[in-house]
Short mmCIF file of C-alpha atoms in Angstrom, two decimals:
data_model
loop_
_atom_site.label_atom_id
_atom_site.label_comp_id
_atom_site.label_asym_id
_atom_site.label_seq_id
_atom_site.Cartn_x
_atom_site.Cartn_y
_atom_site.Cartn_z
CA MET A 90 -62.58 -47.71 -6.85
CA VAL A 91 -65.61 -45.43 -7.09
CA GLY A 92 -65.22 -44.64 -3.39
CA ARG A 93 -61.65 -43.44 -3.94
CA PHE A 94 -62.70 -41.19 -6.82
CA ALA A 95 -65.53 -39.81 -4.69
CA ILE A 96 -63.17 -39.13 -1.77
CA VAL A 97 -60.51 -37.51 -4.01
CA GLY A 98 -63.21 -35.43 -5.69
CA ALA A 99 -64.68 -34.38 -2.33
CA VAL A 100 -61.24 -33.43 -0.96
CA ALA A 101 -60.44 -31.40 -4.08
CA THR A 102 -63.81 -29.65 -3.92
CA LEU A 103 -63.44 -28.86 -0.21
CA PHE A 104 -59.90 -27.54 -0.79
CA TYR A 105 -61.13 -25.33 -3.63
CA CYS A 106 -64.05 -24.02 -1.55
CA ALA A 107 -61.82 -23.32 1.45
CA THR A 108 -59.25 -21.38 -0.58
CA ARG A 109 -61.93 -19.47 -2.49
CA GLY A 110 -63.71 -18.54 0.74
CA ASN A 111 -60.44 -17.45 2.34
CA ARG A 112 -59.65 -15.27 -0.66
CA ALA A 113 -63.05 -13.61 -0.37
CA ARG A 114 -62.48 -13.01 3.34
CA LEU A 115 -59.08 -11.45 2.67
CA TRP A 116 -60.48 -9.18 -0.06
CA HIS A 117 -63.30 -8.13 2.26
CA ARG A 118 -60.75 -7.12 4.92
CA ILE A 119 -58.74 -5.15 2.35
CA ASN A 120 -61.90 -3.44 1.12
CA LEU A 121 -62.88 -2.47 4.66
CA LEU A 122 -59.45 -0.87 5.19
CA ALA A 123 -59.74 0.95 1.87
CA LEU A 124 -63.20 2.18 2.83
CA LYS A 125 -61.86 3.54 6.12
CA ASP A 126 -59.00 5.30 4.30
CA ALA A 127 -61.41 6.76 1.74
CA ARG A 128 -63.68 8.13 4.47
CA ASN A 129 -60.67 9.72 6.21
CA ALA A 130 -59.60 11.27 2.90
CA ILE A 131 -63.10 12.70 2.39
CA VAL A 132 -63.01 14.27 5.86
CA GLN A 133 -59.56 15.77 5.19
CA ALA A 134 -60.71 17.12 1.82
CA THR A 135 -63.80 18.69 3.40
CA ILE A 136 -61.65 20.39 6.03
CA ALA A 137 -59.24 21.66 3.36
CA GLN A 138 -62.13 22.93 1.24
CA ALA A 139 -63.60 24.83 4.19
CA SER A 140 -60.20 26.33 4.95
CA VAL A 141 -59.77 27.51 1.36
CA ALA A 142 -63.29 28.98 1.37
CA ASP A 143 -62.51 30.88 4.59
CA GLU A 144 -59.25 32.19 3.12
CA ASN A 145 -61.04 33.27 -0.06
CA ALA A 146 -63.72 35.10 1.93
CA LEU A 147 -61.04 36.88 3.97
CA MET A 148 -59.16 37.79 0.80
CA GLN A 149 -62.33 39.18 -0.76
CA ARG A 150 -63.03 41.32 2.33
CA VAL A 151 -59.47 42.66 2.42
CA LEU A 152 -59.46 43.40 -1.30
CA ALA A 153 -62.84 45.11 -1.08
CA LYS A 154 -61.61 47.34 1.75
CA ALA A 155 -58.37 48.07 -0.10
CA ASP A 156 -60.26 48.88 -3.27
CA LYS A 157 -62.62 51.18 -1.38
CA PHE A 158 -59.68 52.88 0.32
CA LEU A 159 -57.81 53.36 -2.94
CA GLN A 160 -60.94 54.69 -4.68
CA GLN A 161 -61.29 57.57 -2.23
CA ASP A 162 -61.03 60.98 -3.82
CA ASP A 163 -57.77 62.77 -3.01
CA ALA A 164 -58.91 66.02 -4.63
CA ALA A 165 -60.62 67.10 -1.42
CA SER A 166 -57.44 66.68 0.63
CA GLY A 167 -55.23 68.37 -1.98
CA LYS A 168 -52.63 65.62 -1.96
CA ALA A 169 -51.37 64.32 -5.28
CA ASP A 170 -49.26 61.49 -3.81
CA ARG A 171 -50.20 59.63 -0.65
CA THR A 172 -48.18 56.77 0.85
CA VAL A 173 -50.46 53.89 1.72
CA LEU A 174 -47.93 51.33 2.91
CA ARG A 175 -44.20 51.43 3.59
CA LEU A 176 -42.14 48.24 4.02
CA GLY A 177 -38.47 49.15 4.38
CA MET A 178 -37.38 50.69 1.11
CA PHE A 179 -40.64 49.73 -0.65
CA ARG A 180 -43.54 52.15 -0.71
CA VAL A 181 -47.08 51.68 -1.96
CA SER A 182 -48.66 54.99 -2.85
CA LYS A 183 -51.93 56.18 -4.23
CA VAL A 184 -51.32 58.55 -7.10
CA ASP A 185 -53.95 60.75 -8.68
CA HIS A 186 -53.24 60.32 -12.41
CA SER A 187 -55.73 62.98 -13.42
CA ARG A 188 -53.50 65.71 -11.95
CA ARG A 189 -50.37 64.55 -13.77
CA ALA A 190 -51.90 64.93 -17.19
#
């Protein structure tokens, strides 16, 4: 009788250990896949961040040049209204407000 209880107990323990070990193995595989996905996401985010930084630097250079161009003194040229950019019916002009006063 004791032998049967020992065998049933050993079988139950082995079954429990096998299922618990398998669950750990499955979670480890899932975690490795998640780690790979997270590393790929970090690489993509780094690339996107560099792209945004490049675009911001370009925008700053363009705006600095535009600001410098628009700050030029028109008094020397004698023009009160100068067209800077024309797109179809739209026109961007630099106007000297000091002359209109």
